[in-house]
Short mmCIF file of C-alpha atoms in Angstrom, two decimals:
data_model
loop_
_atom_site.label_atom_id
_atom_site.label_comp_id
_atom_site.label_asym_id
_atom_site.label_seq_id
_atom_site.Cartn_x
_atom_site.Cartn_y
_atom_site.Cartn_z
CA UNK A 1 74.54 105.59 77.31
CA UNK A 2 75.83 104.93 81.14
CA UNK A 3 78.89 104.83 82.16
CA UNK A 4 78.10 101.13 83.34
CA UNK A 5 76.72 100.54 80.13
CA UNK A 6 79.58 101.37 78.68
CA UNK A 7 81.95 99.41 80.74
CA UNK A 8 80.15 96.20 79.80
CA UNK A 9 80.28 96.44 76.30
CA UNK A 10 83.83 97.01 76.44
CA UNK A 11 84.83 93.86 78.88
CA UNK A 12 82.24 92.02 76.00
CA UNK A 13 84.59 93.23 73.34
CA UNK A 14 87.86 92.34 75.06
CA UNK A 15 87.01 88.93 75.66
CA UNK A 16 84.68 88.15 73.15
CA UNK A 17 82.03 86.97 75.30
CA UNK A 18 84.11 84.57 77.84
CA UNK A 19 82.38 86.96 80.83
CA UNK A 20 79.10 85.57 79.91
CA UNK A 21 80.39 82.11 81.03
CA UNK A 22 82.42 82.95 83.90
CA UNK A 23 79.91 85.34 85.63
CA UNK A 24 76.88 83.64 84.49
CA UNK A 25 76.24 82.66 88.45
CA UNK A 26 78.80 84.24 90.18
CA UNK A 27 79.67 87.90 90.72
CA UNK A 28 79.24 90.17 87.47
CA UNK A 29 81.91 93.15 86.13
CA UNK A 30 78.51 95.45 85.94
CA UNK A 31 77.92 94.82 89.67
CA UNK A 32 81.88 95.92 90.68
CA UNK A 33 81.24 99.27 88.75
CA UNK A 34 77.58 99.61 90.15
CA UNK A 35 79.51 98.92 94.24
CA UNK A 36 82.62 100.85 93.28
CA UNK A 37 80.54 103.91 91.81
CA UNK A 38 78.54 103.62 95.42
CA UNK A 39 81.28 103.44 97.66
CA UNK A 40 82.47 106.42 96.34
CA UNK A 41 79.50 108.24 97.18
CA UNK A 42 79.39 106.61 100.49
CA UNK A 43 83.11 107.37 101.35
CA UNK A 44 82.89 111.27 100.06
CA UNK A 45 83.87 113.55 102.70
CA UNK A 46 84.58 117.45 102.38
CA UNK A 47 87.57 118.54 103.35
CA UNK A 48 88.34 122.57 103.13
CA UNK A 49 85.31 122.94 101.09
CA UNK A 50 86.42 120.38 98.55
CA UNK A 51 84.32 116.71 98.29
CA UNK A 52 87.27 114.46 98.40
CA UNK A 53 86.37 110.88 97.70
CA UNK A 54 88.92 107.53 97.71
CA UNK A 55 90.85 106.83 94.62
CA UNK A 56 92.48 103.46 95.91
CA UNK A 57 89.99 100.36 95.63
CA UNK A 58 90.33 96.94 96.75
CA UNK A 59 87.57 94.21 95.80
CA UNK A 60 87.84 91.44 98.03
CA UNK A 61 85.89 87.93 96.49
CA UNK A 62 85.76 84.72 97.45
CA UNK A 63 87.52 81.86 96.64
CA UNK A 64 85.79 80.43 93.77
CA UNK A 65 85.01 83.78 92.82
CA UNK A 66 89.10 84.92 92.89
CA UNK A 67 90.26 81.32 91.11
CA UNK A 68 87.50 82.26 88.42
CA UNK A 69 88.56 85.78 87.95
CA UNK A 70 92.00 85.77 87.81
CA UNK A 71 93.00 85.71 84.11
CA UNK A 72 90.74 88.99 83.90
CA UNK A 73 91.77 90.84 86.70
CA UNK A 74 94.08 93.39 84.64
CA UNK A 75 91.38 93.75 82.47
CA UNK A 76 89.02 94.70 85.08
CA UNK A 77 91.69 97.21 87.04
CA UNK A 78 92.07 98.76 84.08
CA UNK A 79 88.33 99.11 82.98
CA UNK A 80 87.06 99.52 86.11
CA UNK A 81 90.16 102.56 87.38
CA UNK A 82 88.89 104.05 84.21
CA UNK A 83 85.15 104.02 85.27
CA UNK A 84 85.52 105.40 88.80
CA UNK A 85 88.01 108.29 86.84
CA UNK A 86 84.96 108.76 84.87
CA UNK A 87 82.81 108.86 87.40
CA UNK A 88 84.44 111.33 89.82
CA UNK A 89 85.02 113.69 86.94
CA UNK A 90 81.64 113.68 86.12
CA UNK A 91 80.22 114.34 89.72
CA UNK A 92 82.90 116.48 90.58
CA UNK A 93 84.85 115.36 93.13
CA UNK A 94 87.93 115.89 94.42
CA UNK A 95 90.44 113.29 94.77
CA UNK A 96 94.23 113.20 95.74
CA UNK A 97 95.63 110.70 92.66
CA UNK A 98 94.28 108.68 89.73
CA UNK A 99 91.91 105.61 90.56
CA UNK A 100 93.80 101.96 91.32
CA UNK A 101 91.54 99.08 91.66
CA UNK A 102 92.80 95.50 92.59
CA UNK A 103 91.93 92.26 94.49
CA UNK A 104 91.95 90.10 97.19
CA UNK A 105 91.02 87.01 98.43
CA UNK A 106 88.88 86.70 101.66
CA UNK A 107 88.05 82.48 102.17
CA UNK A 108 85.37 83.81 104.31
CA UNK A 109 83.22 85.40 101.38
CA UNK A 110 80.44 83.15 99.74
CA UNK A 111 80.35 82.75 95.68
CA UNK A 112 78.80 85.46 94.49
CA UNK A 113 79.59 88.25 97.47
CA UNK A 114 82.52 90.67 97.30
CA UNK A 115 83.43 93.42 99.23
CA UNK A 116 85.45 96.93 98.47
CA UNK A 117 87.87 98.34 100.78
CA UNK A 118 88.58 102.18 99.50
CA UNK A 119 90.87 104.84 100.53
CA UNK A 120 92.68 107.84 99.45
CA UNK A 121 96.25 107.40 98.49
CA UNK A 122 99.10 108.06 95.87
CA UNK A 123 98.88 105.51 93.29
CA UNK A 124 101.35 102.88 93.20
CA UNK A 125 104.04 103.36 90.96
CA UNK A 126 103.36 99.80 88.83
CA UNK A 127 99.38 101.28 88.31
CA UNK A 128 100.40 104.52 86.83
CA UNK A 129 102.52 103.02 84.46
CA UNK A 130 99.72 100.93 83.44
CA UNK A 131 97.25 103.46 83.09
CA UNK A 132 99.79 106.30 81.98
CA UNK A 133 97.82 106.01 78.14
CA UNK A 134 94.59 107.32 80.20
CA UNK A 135 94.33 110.83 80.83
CA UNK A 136 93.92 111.69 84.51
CA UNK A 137 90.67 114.81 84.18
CA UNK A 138 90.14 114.55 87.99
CA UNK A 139 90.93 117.72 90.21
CA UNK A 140 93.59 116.91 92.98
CA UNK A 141 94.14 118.40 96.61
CA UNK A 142 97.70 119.43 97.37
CA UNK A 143 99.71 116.43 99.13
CA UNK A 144 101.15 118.71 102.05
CA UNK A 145 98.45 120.61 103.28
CA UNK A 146 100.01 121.00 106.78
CA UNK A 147 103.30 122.18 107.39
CA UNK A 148 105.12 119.59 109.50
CA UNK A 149 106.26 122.48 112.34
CA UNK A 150 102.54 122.98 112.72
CA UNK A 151 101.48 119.09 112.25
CA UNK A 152 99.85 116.89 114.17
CA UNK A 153 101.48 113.88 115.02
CA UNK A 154 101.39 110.43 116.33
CA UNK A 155 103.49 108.94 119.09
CA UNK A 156 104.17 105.09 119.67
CA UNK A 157 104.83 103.73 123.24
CA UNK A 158 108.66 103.50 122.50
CA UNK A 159 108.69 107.20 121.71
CA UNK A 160 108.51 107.35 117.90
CA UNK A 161 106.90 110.02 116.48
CA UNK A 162 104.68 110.42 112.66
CA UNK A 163 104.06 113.67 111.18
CA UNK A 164 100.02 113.96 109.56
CA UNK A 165 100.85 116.44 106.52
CA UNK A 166 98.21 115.34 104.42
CA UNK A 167 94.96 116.04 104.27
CA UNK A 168 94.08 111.95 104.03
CA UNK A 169 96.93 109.60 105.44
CA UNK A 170 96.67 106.13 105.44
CA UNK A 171 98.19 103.78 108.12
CA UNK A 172 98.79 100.00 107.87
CA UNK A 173 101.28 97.02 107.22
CA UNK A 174 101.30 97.58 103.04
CA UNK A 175 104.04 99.67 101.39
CA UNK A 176 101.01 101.36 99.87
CA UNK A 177 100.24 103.20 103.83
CA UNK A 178 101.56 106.85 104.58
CA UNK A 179 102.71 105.72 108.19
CA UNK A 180 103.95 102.08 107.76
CA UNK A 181 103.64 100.10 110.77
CA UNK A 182 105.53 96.51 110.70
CA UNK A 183 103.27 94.07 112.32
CA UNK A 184 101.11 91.55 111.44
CA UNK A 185 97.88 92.68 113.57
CA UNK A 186 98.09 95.60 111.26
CA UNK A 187 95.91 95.16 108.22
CA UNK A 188 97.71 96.60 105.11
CA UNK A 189 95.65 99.59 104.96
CA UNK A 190 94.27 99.62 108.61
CA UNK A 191 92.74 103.28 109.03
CA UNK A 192 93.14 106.67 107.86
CA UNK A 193 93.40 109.99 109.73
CA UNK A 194 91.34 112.88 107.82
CA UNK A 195 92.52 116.19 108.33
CA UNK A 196 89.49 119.14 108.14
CA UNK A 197 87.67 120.99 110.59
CA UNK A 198 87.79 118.45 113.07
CA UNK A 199 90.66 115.61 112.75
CA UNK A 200 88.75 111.87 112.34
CA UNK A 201 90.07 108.60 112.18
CA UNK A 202 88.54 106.19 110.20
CA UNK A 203 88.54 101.99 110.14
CA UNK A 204 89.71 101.15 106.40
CA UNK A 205 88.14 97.68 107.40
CA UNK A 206 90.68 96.54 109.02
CA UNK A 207 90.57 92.54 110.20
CA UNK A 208 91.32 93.35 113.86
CA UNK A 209 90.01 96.42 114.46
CA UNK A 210 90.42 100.49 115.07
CA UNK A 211 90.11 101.36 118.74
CA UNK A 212 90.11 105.02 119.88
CA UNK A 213 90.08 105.89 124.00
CA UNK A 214 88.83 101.99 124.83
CA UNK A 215 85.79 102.09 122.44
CA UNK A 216 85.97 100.72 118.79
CA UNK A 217 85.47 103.53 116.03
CA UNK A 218 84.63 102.83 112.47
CA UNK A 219 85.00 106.81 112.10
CA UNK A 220 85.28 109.20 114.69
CA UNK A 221 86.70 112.28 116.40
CA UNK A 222 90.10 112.77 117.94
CA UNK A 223 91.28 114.85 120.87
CA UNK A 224 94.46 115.77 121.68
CA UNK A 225 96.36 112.79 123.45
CA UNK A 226 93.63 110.25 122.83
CA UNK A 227 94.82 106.81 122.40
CA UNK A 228 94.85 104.72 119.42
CA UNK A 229 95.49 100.78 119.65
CA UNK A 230 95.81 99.48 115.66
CA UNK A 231 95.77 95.65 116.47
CA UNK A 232 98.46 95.35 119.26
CA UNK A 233 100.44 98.50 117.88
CA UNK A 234 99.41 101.81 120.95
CA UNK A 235 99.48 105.09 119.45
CA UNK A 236 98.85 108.70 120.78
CA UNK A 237 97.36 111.31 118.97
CA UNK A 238 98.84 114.99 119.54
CA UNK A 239 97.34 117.69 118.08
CA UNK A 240 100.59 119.82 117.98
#
């Protein structure tokens, strides 16, 4: 039996049948593992000959959708953290932490749509308590794998400088980001730089937007001293 199959037997089980009613027209728990199990093919990248994938997953829904869901939603971190574990054990991949799924409202979604936003990150401390009972069987990359006299780094227009030591760090408003940037044209996880062969920045699906040398970038390459504008925040990239 599937790993999806699984999944829905258990949410059955749990609830004893109320996900029949609630998803009966709207957006289904065996579609979220179906999307999440896809974006982490999508997103899979390989990094020092490693496939590193995202472990941190947010489902954005819809209104009706969110009101609807809400009662289940640790339920469904829970089941559905467990499933991408699952799955990234079982194809292998490489991943820096345990899996973390949550959600999000976005007003602009129809009933029935939803969206994942995925990235590579430490858990947050209140999801590994949570899931501490689970074992974690999924290979991790070390957190440092730069030293930070030989880092790259970031510089902001009023001089401040951000070490990249990881091999994955996130940037954005959230306390959940690597490099924490305090304003509000800064999604809360805005865009991540990936260390590797070549050094790439890449649009977390941000709301307003990853721009790299003038152009916009969902993923791309980055030179020494190009410039990065994350919303109205103006940052240069140094490769030493």
């Amino acid at each position: 039996m599937g790993l999806l199959d699984n999944l829905e037997q258990r949410l059955d089980r749990i609830v004893n049948g109320s996900f029949s009613k609630a998803f009966k027209s709207e957006v289904q728990p065996v579609e979220l593992g179906a999307a999440l199990q896809q974006e982490i093919d999508n997103r899979a990248d390989t990094i020092a000959g490693q496939t590193v994938v995202p472990n941190i997953f947010i489902i954005e829904l819809g209104e009706v959708d969110h009101e609807r869901l809400a009662p289940y939603f640790l339920t469904l971190s829970t089941e559905l953290s467990t499933l991408a574990d699952a799955y990234v054990s079982e194809q292998r991949y490489t991943t820096v932490d345990g899996s973390h799924v949550s959600f999000d409202q976005d007003s602009a979604l129809e009933t029935g749509v939803f969206r994942i936003r995925s990235t590579a990150a430490p858990r947050p401390p209140e999801a590994v308590n949570v899931q501490a009972a689970s074992p974690d069987l999924t290979p991790q990359v070390p957190m440092s794998a730069f030293t930070p006299e030989a880092a790259p780094h970031l510089v902001s227009i009023t001089g401040e400088e951000f070490n990249i030591i990881k091999s994955v760090t996130n940037i954005g408003r959230g306390v959940e980001a690597d490099i924490q940037i305090d304003d509000t044209s800064v999604s809360r996880l805005h865009c991540a730089i990936v260390l590797g062969s070549e050094v790439l920045i890449r649009d977390l699906g941000s709301t307003n937007g990853t721009v790299v040398d003038g152009t916009r970038a969902t993923e791309t390459i980055l030179r020494d001293g190009s410039i990065i504008k994350i919303g109205n925040i103006t940052l240069t990239y140094k490769s030493r």
